[in-house]
Amino acid sequence: MFRKYLLIVVVFFGILSCENPDSRLMEASFLTRPTPKIEALLAKMTLEEKVGQMAQVTLDVITKGETVYVSDEPLELDLTLVKEAILDYKVGSILNTANNRARTIEQWNTIVSEIQNIAVNQSRLGIPVIYGIDAIHGATYTAGATFFPQQIGLAATWNRELVRQGAEITAYETRASGIPWNFSPVLDLGRDPRFPRMWETFGEDIYLASEMGKQMIKGYEGQKNEVSVPTKVASTLKHFLGYSVPYTGKDRTPAFIPEMELRERHLPAFQAAIEAGAHSVMINSGIINGVPVHANKDIITNLLKGELNFKGVVVTDWKDIDNLHFRDKVAATRKEAVKMAVNAGIDMSMIPYDYDFCTYLTELVKEGEVTMERIDDAVRRILTLKDELGLFEQPVTSLSDYPNFASKEFELAAFDAASEAITLLKNDGTLPLSRGSKILVTGPNANSMRTLNGGWSYSWQGEKVEEFASGYNTILEAIQSKAGVANVEFVEGVAYNHQGKYWEEEVKDLDAVIAAANRADYVVLCLGENTYTEKPGDLHDLTLSTNQLNLAKAVTSTGKPVILVLNEGRPRLISSIESQVQGILQTYLPGNYGGDALAAVLFGEVNPSGKLPYTYPMFGNTLVTYDHKPSEEQNKMEGMYDYESDFAVQYPFGFGLSYTEFDYSDMEFSRGSIDSGETLNISVSVTNVGNVEGKEVVQLYISDLFASVTPDVRRLRGFEKISLKPGETTRVSFEISARDVAFVAKDLCWTVEAGEYEVNIGELKSRFSITESKTFNQIKKIL
């Protein structure tokens, strides 16, 4: 029984809520309450029609083809199968492309229009289908669309505006394709470089991921989340919750996460994006503390829908309800798996190949194993999403309304994002390169559009990139364009097997590479990874491949200056060759304009300004994040026992060089102490003391010196990217509140404690104090 003034037992793992009489769970402002229109429609629906709305099948199921797994080419819908899906099984959503390949914008509009024609004009209630796609760095399944850097590259820009702009363009071109629902952004944290989807994240830091996630929501959905605007899409937060930290580092393997860690590290980016208005959430495909998340009511219903008050649609990942039976072995039958997932809070099942979900769920409701209230809740959310997207009024957009598709303006935005992502990790003065020099370009990533883009590019694993992206410049072609073909020699040295696994390579003639290096003034050595994502991207060794390391040793043995260009989705270990090269540039997965951006950086047309969004490890047994605990690095202890310890990193989080230098001075606080309700203004002067214009990321870190729970050594609490001409100085200010430095305490409440806090900006350090402790609710009011 609930009683006034008693602490209320809340939803997640039965933990008491944090005491704060001023807090209230508030509904997200973008989501309307159930409208009379939706309630009237819901009242007319049969059980079968409701269950069908909760079903989502992949496009191959309704096309002409030998099986549900393949489609004939040229692609054509099988209208009999479309009618079976929509009229017989009442399916409410279609996703994905067919035959795992991109389609032209004209094909997409034809496909979606034909599907909507049957749904709207031939079904009993005329409910439109909602089509969903993974448009994660551009409209990635639309031929000719503008491709941006993958998320890890966007994070490396530390530029909120560029991230928002890229999402706006992606939304525009996705809607131009007739598709209103985007399965992006990924808000999992990239805290383990072994994880094959690290490049789909915004990196290891909570604050950086939260800030970039909010910008993507604004870009996809608009400032007021008015997704009925035909240039906006509904966003999907992936993958709720704790997906990216399995203890093996391998995709979809078990994770063990204490709730304190889950709340402090993994929840904030999702919470921030929900407060920013995100319309849907996709669930973690993995297992946390022994329980598959798709069957975890505590996480889906109690935490997400209850504590976070999320009112949008909760969708599964690919085939993950079936996985409860076939893979995770927590459901004895597929029908039991449906019961577990729907009762846990799933609204829509990404089935994706058959309609058994519909049959099972209908039976479960009739048998009393799933309540009609649970069904109505799910369907109400789905219908509301369709209504807010404007699909009842305009089921498919008109191609003629999108004249800026793949425009020069969009291309420039993608080039700018790729340019600002590129991170200069080492430079002994060799860079930028002088024009007229003789250059050897070598390495498996030198002449590949596939490796520049990464996975989820025209196809799932990115293996079809070359078919669609031949009109863009590889690294080699971009360097040839800048330096002149006559000044550039290409000898590959190592080649990927593009018909095999992502890690399969072939060694070419190393003697030819050495001979060419001896003829050159500089060597641009392009190493990294071939494309992968998800389970196929699992690895056993984080070290860069032996073949590539041997190629590096071959060119460095010539004594010629070597610029190492890294083109990789995760930081592969390079400690055995790092000291032998004169310069290192990390390009991440920069997209179709990555080659041009790199060439501009190499020759000084663009001053690099990227900063690492993760800690670059030096060794395989020192995988650590910057926000580690003090005990992970200790000084020598007094007395006879020595517990000294350290760890070695190749490059720290937030690191990145420039062709100019910046000086920090005059850090000031608006006051020396604040109470729990006040704010502190921290300002610093930044001067470009070099000879060229450059951009700098001003990073604010705060350390809680002593706390009731051992604190992190430091935490990023603010950042701003600025541009300065030579000799120019600007003042950068940050506003910090007590809530901004709170942590999750033992009672799982966000807490700030009285005491001293150290601020670090650049090389500057100073302290302020908080005069009183305070407990904050897990949920903040939604603005």
PDB file of C-alpha atoms in Angstrom, residues 13 94 146 180 205 231 284 299 430 678:
ATOM      1  CA  PHE A  13      15.479  -4.053  -8.835  1.00  0.00           C
ATOM      2  CA  ILE A  94       8.427  -3.270 -42.415  1.00  0.00           C
ATOM      3  CA  THR A 146      25.494  11.728 -48.327  1.00  0.00           C
ATOM      4  CA  PRO A 180      10.232   7.967 -41.641  1.00  0.00           C
ATOM      5  CA  ASP A 205      32.743   9.153 -21.892  1.00  0.00           C
ATOM      6  CA  THR A 231      12.274  16.443 -43.503  1.00  0.00           C
ATOM      7  CA  ASN A 284      19.971  -4.621 -25.805  1.00  0.00           C
ATOM      8  CA  ILE A 299      14.795  -2.839 -17.253  1.00  0.00           C
ATOM      9  CA  THR A 430      57.128  16.235 -40.891  1.00  0.00           C
ATOM     10  CA  GLU A 678      23.964  27.403  -6.680  1.00  0.00           C
TER      11      GLU A 678
END
